[in-house]
């Protein structure tokens, strides 16, 4: 059985602000490392093919599809997951806006959208509707029709001074 | 006539209430099936048939079984009991027995220590088959065939179900008609494309019990199917529904992999998990049926509908699934929102060697509605009537009966028409926008909960809700209704809080668990708001009455003089005299401890007494009138629906935020089917089993949506509410289809309407010499 502690070459990376050294076979995919080895199950597996965006995490602050990312590509880098953008108590402004605007229905795609939206708002708090639509176009949602997602992201951007 | 009484107002009902589990979903803390890990769990993988149709001669699993790390290999003969969602069409097995019937049919199931080992084991299985003819076109399946896909096909054909109905006298109506129209509609299959792949964990334990966690919309039917196929009494099976990442009908059948997973756990004595990849999800399908329909509509000189004459040929794929219902629905769901005095229908659903079709959001009501609404638009043009006027004069009146004996109670359809017409600026736009731009009207109606439970034994309510209020002041709610993202947990909590008069955070909706949740028959047929809502209201009232009785003992006022306030019980018209909720609760608990309350809902008897009379009967119906505005690039055929004015009658909108979400999501899904989604088959093989090749609309393709919630209270709905989960999809497609006609003068009767078809349609119009809006 593959295990992070199986003694194979270990990797060093930072996950949600914590420096880690983990056993990791060369073919290990970042999504598997997060979900299966580290139990960070907030990152969702929607397709394993890079088509749905449910597994979006941040690599050095930029959204990547963890199902298409070899864990070894994260060596020496910062990985941020949904667990890493969630405050110890309460919700981030974007998370709060998703709840209040009804931008989450079944919720399965939501962590991915929160990651994409968090990165967008950090760099472009004043993102226009078109920019938001472009930014989230790699994340699929089948419940909301995207309208309330765009609305929630825009609402947080507007609040940001 | 006396002025109608103003509808009551409520503290929570009718406001915008964010989902109670929202904070868990936005933080990744909501628990879906694949997030659960059981100690020592094995991973299951399925061997799927590469043949569309074949007789299994032998399966050699010896090499697979001998592989290190492989715990069990199962083939079909161990659990051959057939099952299916409808008791009358049990034609599936957990694993194929004797034959495979589509590319993707399950041939064997392996449980191993990890996925890689399970996959290697699958490759070591040798299957010897006799290849049988494939049947891809339902047209050929209506005749006698060499090798019927199922022995149950009618008279040696592949027909799974044929429905013939005739009410009134259709031929006489056509003979006296002033005008008529014929629409031959063609609809590609589409699928749900929910984001969470199916997943199941099964754990057989030494106490003789089996626990199954599964991504299901209908825990109760899964519970029954597990029991029937595995031969274990229901009380020794525990079904748990974690969060479900979307369903839209695709997780409403009990599915073979769920049973195979449980069988592997029984075989190994260990927990077994199965997680679908995207291709598994696509070939499991159960999406909307590829359909051909042929619809004739007759009207009198004033545009009054005289008759419908409808034929439908429905491609069922390899299993029955909900298909018998589908076959009825493709006819009878044309019985609203208009009065149709004469009606004839012949529908046939035919097995093919393709992935099974089944129930998908607005099941059975979508394709037929598109054909009818395009036909009515054409008739309005023939008669020089505005499409709104034609529809308004045909509206089914409230409290009426259709020709096939559907009981219609509330309808605010005329209000929907008025709202959509006014808000969209219709009268300034219709036929007045420049070439390439257009508006269209599409209408719809849908059942608010199937009146017929699928199982009639034992006789029991369609929904039961239990409440427990203990000394902490919290109220635990138990019910087997399945929240799959539509917000039913929130509605359940809201109703209880409203009735008992407490803050929403006192109410905890307990995760569905058959050990403690009383039966509700699940999230399908848009039944939850209506049926669960009524059961929850009754349970709340029962709890409230216990509190009132206790408050009466404490205050000395009789219970009938007491009313529920916010977190208190007060004397009617004397709010200065009150007792807090907590004090009333504790007083009520003195004798017997925690309070228990129960409420149930059973729909009233309805429908005619002919064969199939129950199909389509519902305790209420939703109504819709949508206007779509579309912009077409006439050179490339690329078009965008710019805006949809969605006037919808769900009775009272109990949670406006959730209703808007259902409407917006429905419009997204409806436009997907209209604009491009296609289950693309070459022969029997699905060519696009991924979300890259099966394209759902992007954020950029979404129109603006204005929700016009104009419904009046339904007399039997909880707080006047009706469904909003499926009905909102239906009107989307014809509104946009009719808008395309207004834009470019072409009626598109074949879905999806791709840009190529738009360009071709414009060319054909030009060749026919017909000019449109001054453009030839």
PDB file of N, CA and C in Angstrom, chain B residues 640-729:
ATOM      1  N   UNK B 640     -26.827  34.150 -27.689  1.00  0.00           N
ATOM      2  CA  UNK B 640     -26.848  34.197 -26.234  1.00  0.00           C
ATOM      3  C   UNK B 640     -28.239  34.588 -25.757  1.00  0.00           C
ATOM      4  N   UNK B 641     -28.721  33.843 -24.797  1.00  0.00           N
ATOM      5  CA  UNK B 641     -29.950  34.269 -24.126  1.00  0.00           C
ATOM      6  C   UNK B 641     -29.528  35.344 -23.138  1.00  0.00           C
ATOM      7  N   UNK B 642     -29.990  36.559 -23.383  1.00  0.00           N
ATOM      8  CA  UNK B 642     -29.495  37.682 -22.589  1.00  0.00           C
ATOM      9  C   UNK B 642     -30.232  37.812 -21.262  1.00  0.00           C
ATOM     10  N   UNK B 643     -31.517  37.529 -21.307  1.00  0.00           N
ATOM     11  CA  UNK B 643     -32.277  37.700 -20.070  1.00  0.00           C
ATOM     12  C   UNK B 643     -33.486  36.772 -20.070  1.00  0.00           C
ATOM     13  N   UNK B 644     -33.826  36.298 -18.907  1.00  0.00           N
ATOM     14  CA  UNK B 644     -35.059  35.525 -18.734  1.00  0.00           C
ATOM     15  C   UNK B 644     -35.882  36.178 -17.632  1.00  0.00           C
ATOM     16  N   UNK B 645     -37.117  36.489 -17.955  1.00  0.00           N
ATOM     17  CA  UNK B 645     -38.080  36.936 -16.956  1.00  0.00           C
ATOM     18  C   UNK B 645     -38.872  35.693 -16.563  1.00  0.00           C
ATOM     19  N   UNK B 646     -38.646  35.233 -15.350  1.00  0.00           N
ATOM     20  CA  UNK B 646     -39.189  33.940 -14.932  1.00  0.00           C
ATOM     21  C   UNK B 646     -40.343  34.161 -13.963  1.00  0.00           C
ATOM     22  N   UNK B 647     -41.553  34.152 -14.497  1.00  0.00           N
ATOM     23  CA  UNK B 647     -42.726  34.281 -13.628  1.00  0.00           C
ATOM     24  C   UNK B 647     -43.145  32.877 -13.220  1.00  0.00           C
ATOM     25  N   UNK B 648     -43.132  32.633 -11.931  1.00  0.00           N
ATOM     26  CA  UNK B 648     -43.328  31.262 -11.459  1.00  0.00           C
ATOM     27  C   UNK B 648     -44.328  31.235 -10.308  1.00  0.00           C
ATOM     28  N   UNK B 649     -45.200  30.251 -10.386  1.00  0.00           N
ATOM     29  CA  UNK B 649     -46.209  30.049  -9.344  1.00  0.00           C
ATOM     30  C   UNK B 649     -45.840  28.822  -8.528  1.00  0.00           C
ATOM     31  N   UNK B 650     -45.127  29.051  -7.419  1.00  0.00           N
ATOM     32  CA  UNK B 650     -44.876  27.950  -6.482  1.00  0.00           C
ATOM     33  C   UNK B 650     -45.741  28.167  -5.248  1.00  0.00           C
ATOM     34  N   UNK B 651     -46.924  28.733  -5.478  1.00  0.00           N
ATOM     35  CA  UNK B 651     -47.729  29.121  -4.321  1.00  0.00           C
ATOM     36  C   UNK B 651     -46.967  30.207  -3.591  1.00  0.00           C
ATOM     37  N   UNK B 652     -46.999  30.163  -2.263  1.00  0.00           N
ATOM     38  CA  UNK B 652     -46.167  31.086  -1.509  1.00  0.00           C
ATOM     39  C   UNK B 652     -44.716  30.583  -1.557  1.00  0.00           C
ATOM     40  N   UNK B 653     -43.790  31.455  -1.879  1.00  0.00           N
ATOM     41  CA  UNK B 653     -42.372  31.068  -1.860  1.00  0.00           C
ATOM     42  C   UNK B 653     -41.936  31.012  -0.397  1.00  0.00           C
ATOM     43  N   UNK B 654     -41.689  29.793   0.104  1.00  0.00           N
ATOM     44  CA  UNK B 654     -41.463  29.643   1.546  1.00  0.00           C
ATOM     45  C   UNK B 654     -40.085  30.156   1.943  1.00  0.00           C
ATOM     46  N   UNK B 655     -39.105  29.961   1.086  1.00  0.00           N
ATOM     47  CA  UNK B 655     -37.772  30.525   1.301  1.00  0.00           C
ATOM     48  C   UNK B 655     -37.359  31.160  -0.023  1.00  0.00           C
ATOM     49  N   UNK B 656     -37.498  32.457  -0.101  1.00  0.00           N
ATOM     50  CA  UNK B 656     -37.295  33.124  -1.400  1.00  0.00           C
ATOM     51  C   UNK B 656     -35.896  32.917  -1.937  1.00  0.00           C
ATOM     52  N   UNK B 657     -34.919  32.888  -1.051  1.00  0.00           N
ATOM     53  CA  UNK B 657     -33.543  32.697  -1.506  1.00  0.00           C
ATOM     54  C   UNK B 657     -33.397  31.328  -2.183  1.00  0.00           C
ATOM     55  N   UNK B 658     -33.981  30.326  -1.577  1.00  0.00           N
ATOM     56  CA  UNK B 658     -33.886  28.982  -2.135  1.00  0.00           C
ATOM     57  C   UNK B 658     -34.679  28.867  -3.442  1.00  0.00           C
ATOM     58  N   UNK B 659     -35.839  29.505  -3.490  1.00  0.00           N
ATOM     59  CA  UNK B 659     -36.648  29.444  -4.717  1.00  0.00           C
ATOM     60  C   UNK B 659     -35.899  30.103  -5.877  1.00  0.00           C
ATOM     61  N   UNK B 660     -35.313  31.253  -5.625  1.00  0.00           N
ATOM     62  CA  UNK B 660     -34.515  31.899  -6.682  1.00  0.00           C
ATOM     63  C   UNK B 660     -33.388  30.972  -7.135  1.00  0.00           C
ATOM     64  N   UNK B 661     -32.750  30.337  -6.161  1.00  0.00           N
ATOM     65  CA  UNK B 661     -31.660  29.426  -6.502  1.00  0.00           C
ATOM     66  C   UNK B 661     -32.135  28.286  -7.385  1.00  0.00           C
ATOM     67  N   UNK B 662     -33.335  27.767  -7.084  1.00  0.00           N
ATOM     68  CA  UNK B 662     -33.887  26.689  -7.908  1.00  0.00           C
ATOM     69  C   UNK B 662     -34.216  27.187  -9.312  1.00  0.00           C
ATOM     70  N   UNK B 663     -34.751  28.389  -9.405  1.00  0.00           N
ATOM     71  CA  UNK B 663     -35.108  28.927 -10.726  1.00  0.00           C
ATOM     72  C   UNK B 663     -33.839  29.192 -11.546  1.00  0.00           C
ATOM     73  N   UNK B 664     -32.865  29.824 -10.938  1.00  0.00           N
ATOM     74  CA  UNK B 664     -31.640  30.154 -11.674  1.00  0.00           C
ATOM     75  C   UNK B 664     -30.916  28.877 -12.107  1.00  0.00           C
ATOM     76  N   UNK B 665     -30.832  27.909 -11.205  1.00  0.00           N
ATOM     77  CA  UNK B 665     -30.190  26.646 -11.559  1.00  0.00           C
ATOM     78  C   UNK B 665     -30.959  25.898 -12.636  1.00  0.00           C
ATOM     79  N   UNK B 666     -32.281  25.983 -12.573  1.00  0.00           N
ATOM     80  CA  UNK B 666     -33.109  25.325 -13.584  1.00  0.00           C
ATOM     81  C   UNK B 666     -32.903  25.959 -14.949  1.00  0.00           C
ATOM     82  N   UNK B 667     -32.787  27.263 -14.963  1.00  0.00           N
ATOM     83  CA  UNK B 667     -32.583  27.951 -16.239  1.00  0.00           C
ATOM     84  C   UNK B 667     -31.229  27.551 -16.827  1.00  0.00           C
ATOM     85  N   UNK B 668     -30.241  27.440 -15.967  1.00  0.00           N
ATOM     86  CA  UNK B 668     -28.920  26.977 -16.424  1.00  0.00           C
ATOM     87  C   UNK B 668     -29.033  25.593 -17.055  1.00  0.00           C
ATOM     88  N   UNK B 669     -29.716  24.705 -16.370  1.00  0.00           N
ATOM     89  CA  UNK B 669     -29.821  23.325 -16.867  1.00  0.00           C
ATOM     90  C   UNK B 669     -30.681  23.260 -18.131  1.00  0.00           C
ATOM     91  N   UNK B 670     -31.750  24.022 -18.149  1.00  0.00           N
ATOM     92  CA  UNK B 670     -32.621  24.035 -19.327  1.00  0.00           C
ATOM     93  C   UNK B 670     -31.904  24.591 -20.544  1.00  0.00           C
ATOM     94  N   UNK B 671     -31.154  25.662 -20.342  1.00  0.00           N
ATOM     95  CA  UNK B 671     -30.422  26.239 -21.473  1.00  0.00           C
ATOM     96  C   UNK B 671     -29.316  25.301 -21.934  1.00  0.00           C
ATOM     97  N   UNK B 672     -28.767  24.527 -21.007  1.00  0.00           N
ATOM     98  CA  UNK B 672     -27.770  23.544 -21.414  1.00  0.00           C
ATOM     99  C   UNK B 672     -28.347  22.577 -22.429  1.00  0.00           C
ATOM    100  N   UNK B 673     -29.543  22.069 -22.132  1.00  0.00           N
ATOM    101  CA  UNK B 673     -30.189  21.135 -23.064  1.00  0.00           C
ATOM    102  C   UNK B 673     -30.533  21.837 -24.377  1.00  0.00           C
ATOM    103  N   UNK B 674     -30.947  23.084 -24.286  1.00  0.00           N
ATOM    104  CA  UNK B 674     -31.334  23.800 -25.496  1.00  0.00           C
ATOM    105  C   UNK B 674     -30.120  24.114 -26.372  1.00  0.00           C
ATOM    106  N   UNK B 675     -29.043  24.537 -25.735  1.00  0.00           N
ATOM    107  CA  UNK B 675     -27.932  25.131 -26.496  1.00  0.00           C
ATOM    108  C   UNK B 675     -26.853  24.145 -26.912  1.00  0.00           C
ATOM    109  N   UNK B 676     -26.727  23.013 -26.217  1.00  0.00           N
ATOM    110  CA  UNK B 676     -25.610  22.188 -26.655  1.00  0.00           C
ATOM    111  C   UNK B 676     -25.396  20.859 -25.960  1.00  0.00           C
ATOM    112  N   UNK B 677     -25.933  20.671 -24.759  1.00  0.00           N
ATOM    113  CA  UNK B 677     -25.644  19.410 -24.080  1.00  0.00           C
ATOM    114  C   UNK B 677     -26.207  18.239 -24.880  1.00  0.00           C
ATOM    115  N   UNK B 678     -25.397  17.220 -25.017  1.00  0.00           N
ATOM    116  CA  UNK B 678     -25.809  16.036 -25.772  1.00  0.00           C
ATOM    117  C   UNK B 678     -25.056  14.828 -25.253  1.00  0.00           C
ATOM    118  N   UNK B 679     -25.783  13.776 -24.958  1.00  0.00           N
ATOM    119  CA  UNK B 679     -25.124  12.484 -24.784  1.00  0.00           C
ATOM    120  C   UNK B 679     -24.870  11.990 -26.198  1.00  0.00           C
ATOM    121  N   UNK B 680     -23.622  12.058 -26.590  1.00  0.00           N
ATOM    122  CA  UNK B 680     -23.257  11.856 -27.988  1.00  0.00           C
ATOM    123  C   UNK B 680     -22.850  10.399 -28.221  1.00  0.00           C
ATOM    124  N   UNK B 681     -23.693   9.672 -28.922  1.00  0.00           N
ATOM    125  CA  UNK B 681     -23.436   8.248 -29.134  1.00  0.00           C
ATOM    126  C   UNK B 681     -22.934   7.971 -30.543  1.00  0.00           C
ATOM    127  N   UNK B 682     -21.951   7.081 -30.640  1.00  0.00           N
ATOM    128  CA  UNK B 682     -21.642   6.474 -31.931  1.00  0.00           C
ATOM    129  C   UNK B 682     -22.067   5.019 -31.780  1.00  0.00           C
ATOM    130  N   UNK B 683     -23.141   4.660 -32.460  1.00  0.00           N
ATOM    131  CA  UNK B 683     -23.732   3.347 -32.180  1.00  0.00           C
ATOM    132  C   UNK B 683     -24.197   3.351 -30.739  1.00  0.00           C
ATOM    133  N   UNK B 684     -23.736   2.357 -29.981  1.00  0.00           N
ATOM    134  CA  UNK B 684     -24.115   2.286 -28.570  1.00  0.00           C
ATOM    135  C   UNK B 684     -23.098   2.949 -27.667  1.00  0.00           C
ATOM    136  N   UNK B 685     -22.025   3.444 -28.241  1.00  0.00           N
ATOM    137  CA  UNK B 685     -20.923   3.932 -27.407  1.00  0.00           C
ATOM    138  C   UNK B 685     -21.054   5.422 -27.131  1.00  0.00           C
ATOM    139  N   UNK B 686     -21.008   5.760 -25.851  1.00  0.00           N
ATOM    140  CA  UNK B 686     -21.038   7.168 -25.460  1.00  0.00           C
ATOM    141  C   UNK B 686     -19.665   7.773 -25.738  1.00  0.00           C
ATOM    142  N   UNK B 687     -19.656   8.805 -26.561  1.00  0.00           N
ATOM    143  CA  UNK B 687     -18.382   9.353 -27.036  1.00  0.00           C
ATOM    144  C   UNK B 687     -17.857  10.488 -26.159  1.00  0.00           C
ATOM    145  N   UNK B 688     -18.679  11.004 -25.287  1.00  0.00           N
ATOM    146  CA  UNK B 688     -18.236  12.184 -24.530  1.00  0.00           C
ATOM    147  C   UNK B 688     -18.469  12.040 -23.022  1.00  0.00           C
ATOM    148  N   UNK B 689     -17.905  10.960 -22.429  1.00  0.00           N
ATOM    149  CA  UNK B 689     -18.180  10.742 -20.999  1.00  0.00           C
ATOM    150  C   UNK B 689     -17.276  11.540 -20.066  1.00  0.00           C
ATOM    151  N   UNK B 690     -17.153  12.817 -20.309  1.00  0.00           N
ATOM    152  CA  UNK B 690     -16.409  13.655 -19.363  1.00  0.00           C
ATOM    153  C   UNK B 690     -16.988  15.060 -19.398  1.00  0.00           C
ATOM    154  N   UNK B 691     -16.702  15.809 -18.343  1.00  0.00           N
ATOM    155  CA  UNK B 691     -17.244  17.168 -18.265  1.00  0.00           C
ATOM    156  C   UNK B 691     -16.497  18.134 -19.184  1.00  0.00           C
ATOM    157  N   UNK B 692     -15.425  17.658 -19.805  1.00  0.00           N
ATOM    158  CA  UNK B 692     -14.761  18.481 -20.810  1.00  0.00           C
ATOM    159  C   UNK B 692     -15.533  18.392 -22.123  1.00  0.00           C
ATOM    160  N   UNK B 693     -15.986  17.188 -22.449  1.00  0.00           N
ATOM    161  CA  UNK B 693     -16.658  16.981 -23.737  1.00  0.00           C
ATOM    162  C   UNK B 693     -18.176  17.107 -23.631  1.00  0.00           C
ATOM    163  N   UNK B 694     -18.706  16.891 -22.461  1.00  0.00           N
ATOM    164  CA  UNK B 694     -20.127  17.144 -22.219  1.00  0.00           C
ATOM    165  C   UNK B 694     -20.178  18.511 -21.568  1.00  0.00           C
ATOM    166  N   UNK B 695     -20.529  19.512 -22.351  1.00  0.00           N
ATOM    167  CA  UNK B 695     -20.332  20.885 -21.874  1.00  0.00           C
ATOM    168  C   UNK B 695     -21.611  21.462 -21.288  1.00  0.00           C
ATOM    169  N   UNK B 696     -21.554  21.807 -20.015  1.00  0.00           N
ATOM    170  CA  UNK B 696     -22.669  22.543 -19.432  1.00  0.00           C
ATOM    171  C   UNK B 696     -22.383  24.035 -19.627  1.00  0.00           C
ATOM    172  N   UNK B 697     -23.408  24.875 -19.615  1.00  0.00           N
ATOM    173  CA  UNK B 697     -23.184  26.295 -19.888  1.00  0.00           C
ATOM    174  C   UNK B 697     -22.197  26.936 -18.903  1.00  0.00           C
ATOM    175  N   UNK B 698     -21.437  27.858 -19.410  1.00  0.00           N
ATOM    176  CA  UNK B 698     -20.459  28.575 -18.591  1.00  0.00           C
ATOM    177  C   UNK B 698     -21.134  29.774 -17.926  1.00  0.00           C
ATOM    178  N   UNK B 699     -20.445  30.398 -16.967  1.00  0.00           N
ATOM    179  CA  UNK B 699     -21.008  31.623 -16.380  1.00  0.00           C
ATOM    180  C   UNK B 699     -21.307  32.669 -17.450  1.00  0.00           C
ATOM    181  N   UNK B 700     -20.440  32.730 -18.489  1.00  0.00           N
ATOM    182  CA  UNK B 700     -20.642  33.742 -19.534  1.00  0.00           C
ATOM    183  C   UNK B 700     -21.889  33.466 -20.361  1.00  0.00           C
ATOM    184  N   UNK B 701     -22.339  32.223 -20.383  1.00  0.00           N
ATOM    185  CA  UNK B 701     -23.533  31.887 -21.175  1.00  0.00           C
ATOM    186  C   UNK B 701     -24.824  32.055 -20.377  1.00  0.00           C
ATOM    187  N   UNK B 702     -24.701  32.368 -19.105  1.00  0.00           N
ATOM    188  CA  UNK B 702     -25.915  32.509 -18.297  1.00  0.00           C
ATOM    189  C   UNK B 702     -26.583  33.851 -18.564  1.00  0.00           C
ATOM    190  N   UNK B 703     -27.882  33.851 -18.746  1.00  0.00           N
ATOM    191  CA  UNK B 703     -28.598  35.117 -18.885  1.00  0.00           C
ATOM    192  C   UNK B 703     -28.784  35.789 -17.518  1.00  0.00           C
ATOM    193  N   UNK B 704     -29.139  37.051 -17.555  1.00  0.00           N
ATOM    194  CA  UNK B 704     -29.692  37.654 -16.341  1.00  0.00           C
ATOM    195  C   UNK B 704     -31.035  36.974 -16.073  1.00  0.00           C
ATOM    196  N   UNK B 705     -31.372  36.849 -14.824  1.00  0.00           N
ATOM    197  CA  UNK B 705     -32.649  36.220 -14.488  1.00  0.00           C
ATOM    198  C   UNK B 705     -33.418  37.133 -13.542  1.00  0.00           C
ATOM    199  N   UNK B 706     -34.644  37.408 -13.894  1.00  0.00           N
ATOM    200  CA  UNK B 706     -35.509  38.153 -12.976  1.00  0.00           C
ATOM    201  C   UNK B 706     -36.613  37.203 -12.532  1.00  0.00           C
ATOM    202  N   UNK B 707     -36.610  36.868 -11.251  1.00  0.00           N
ATOM    203  CA  UNK B 707     -37.608  35.928 -10.728  1.00  0.00           C
ATOM    204  C   UNK B 707     -38.855  36.695 -10.310  1.00  0.00           C
ATOM    205  N   UNK B 708     -39.972  36.297 -10.845  1.00  0.00           N
ATOM    206  CA  UNK B 708     -41.246  36.946 -10.531  1.00  0.00           C
ATOM    207  C   UNK B 708     -42.112  35.916  -9.808  1.00  0.00           C
ATOM    208  N   UNK B 709     -42.087  35.990  -8.485  1.00  0.00           N
ATOM    209  CA  UNK B 709     -42.764  34.969  -7.681  1.00  0.00           C
ATOM    210  C   UNK B 709     -44.157  35.474  -7.337  1.00  0.00           C
ATOM    211  N   UNK B 710     -45.095  35.155  -8.198  1.00  0.00           N
ATOM    212  CA  UNK B 710     -46.413  35.771  -8.118  1.00  0.00           C
ATOM    213  C   UNK B 710     -47.496  34.822  -7.606  1.00  0.00           C
ATOM    214  N   UNK B 711     -47.104  33.634  -7.152  1.00  0.00           N
ATOM    215  CA  UNK B 711     -48.103  32.639  -6.784  1.00  0.00           C
ATOM    216  C   UNK B 711     -48.925  33.030  -5.563  1.00  0.00           C
ATOM    217  N   UNK B 712     -50.205  32.744  -5.630  1.00  0.00           N
ATOM    218  CA  UNK B 712     -51.057  32.859  -4.442  1.00  0.00           C
ATOM    219  C   UNK B 712     -50.921  31.586  -3.615  1.00  0.00           C
ATOM    220  N   UNK B 713     -51.327  31.667  -2.364  1.00  0.00           N
ATOM    221  CA  UNK B 713     -51.235  30.500  -1.490  1.00  0.00           C
ATOM    222  C   UNK B 713     -52.023  29.318  -2.057  1.00  0.00           C
ATOM    223  N   UNK B 714     -51.406  28.150  -2.003  1.00  0.00           N
ATOM    224  CA  UNK B 714     -52.117  26.926  -2.359  1.00  0.00           C
ATOM    225  C   UNK B 714     -52.937  26.478  -1.145  1.00  0.00           C
ATOM    226  N   UNK B 715     -54.160  26.014  -1.383  1.00  0.00           N
ATOM    227  CA  UNK B 715     -55.004  25.690  -0.216  1.00  0.00           C
ATOM    228  C   UNK B 715     -54.495  24.519   0.617  1.00  0.00           C
ATOM    229  N   UNK B 716     -53.738  23.606   0.017  1.00  0.00           N
ATOM    230  CA  UNK B 716     -53.289  22.432   0.777  1.00  0.00           C
ATOM    231  C   UNK B 716     -51.791  22.432   1.037  1.00  0.00           C
ATOM    232  N   UNK B 717     -51.055  23.297   0.379  1.00  0.00           N
ATOM    233  CA  UNK B 717     -49.605  23.322   0.561  1.00  0.00           C
ATOM    234  C   UNK B 717     -49.234  23.864   1.925  1.00  0.00           C
ATOM    235  N   UNK B 718     -48.075  23.489   2.435  1.00  0.00           N
ATOM    236  CA  UNK B 718     -47.653  24.005   3.741  1.00  0.00           C
ATOM    237  C   UNK B 718     -47.460  25.514   3.652  1.00  0.00           C
ATOM    238  N   UNK B 719     -48.177  26.252   4.451  1.00  0.00           N
ATOM    239  CA  UNK B 719     -48.146  27.721   4.413  1.00  0.00           C
ATOM    240  C   UNK B 719     -48.450  28.239   3.010  1.00  0.00           C
ATOM    241  N   UNK B 720     -49.137  27.449   2.225  1.00  0.00           N
ATOM    242  CA  UNK B 720     -49.500  27.872   0.872  1.00  0.00           C
ATOM    243  C   UNK B 720     -48.452  27.574  -0.180  1.00  0.00           C
ATOM    244  N   UNK B 721     -47.413  26.816   0.168  1.00  0.00           N
ATOM    245  CA  UNK B 721     -46.310  26.583  -0.766  1.00  0.00           C
ATOM    246  C   UNK B 721     -46.528  25.393  -1.686  1.00  0.00           C
ATOM    247  N   UNK B 722     -45.872  25.456  -2.848  1.00  0.00           N
ATOM    248  CA  UNK B 722     -45.832  24.340  -3.802  1.00  0.00           C
ATOM    249  C   UNK B 722     -44.389  24.151  -4.254  1.00  0.00           C
ATOM    250  N   UNK B 723     -44.217  23.271  -5.214  1.00  0.00           N
ATOM    251  CA  UNK B 723     -42.853  22.926  -5.623  1.00  0.00           C
ATOM    252  C   UNK B 723     -42.170  24.030  -6.415  1.00  0.00           C
ATOM    253  N   UNK B 724     -40.834  24.050  -6.328  1.00  0.00           N
ATOM    254  CA  UNK B 724     -40.039  24.963  -7.149  1.00  0.00           C
ATOM    255  C   UNK B 724     -38.749  24.289  -7.615  1.00  0.00           C
ATOM    256  N   UNK B 725     -38.711  22.969  -7.549  1.00  0.00           N
ATOM    257  CA  UNK B 725     -37.460  22.274  -7.849  1.00  0.00           C
ATOM    258  C   UNK B 725     -37.298  21.872  -9.292  1.00  0.00           C
ATOM    259  N   UNK B 726     -38.410  21.567  -9.973  1.00  0.00           N
ATOM    260  CA  UNK B 726     -38.325  21.039 -11.332  1.00  0.00           C
ATOM    261  C   UNK B 726     -39.102  21.878 -12.328  1.00  0.00           C
ATOM    262  N   UNK B 727     -40.304  22.305 -11.910  1.00  0.00           N
ATOM    263  CA  UNK B 727     -41.124  23.122 -12.791  1.00  0.00           C
ATOM    264  C   UNK B 727     -40.377  24.301 -13.395  1.00  0.00           C
ATOM    265  N   UNK B 728     -39.475  24.945 -12.630  1.00  0.00           N
ATOM    266  CA  UNK B 728     -38.803  26.118 -13.190  1.00  0.00           C
ATOM    267  C   UNK B 728     -37.920  25.826 -14.402  1.00  0.00           C
ATOM    268  N   UNK B 729     -37.615  24.552 -14.643  1.00  0.00           N
ATOM    269  CA  UNK B 729     -36.764  24.255 -15.809  1.00  0.00           C
ATOM    270  C   UNK B 729     -37.549  24.328 -17.109  1.00  0.00           C
TER     271      UNK B 729
END
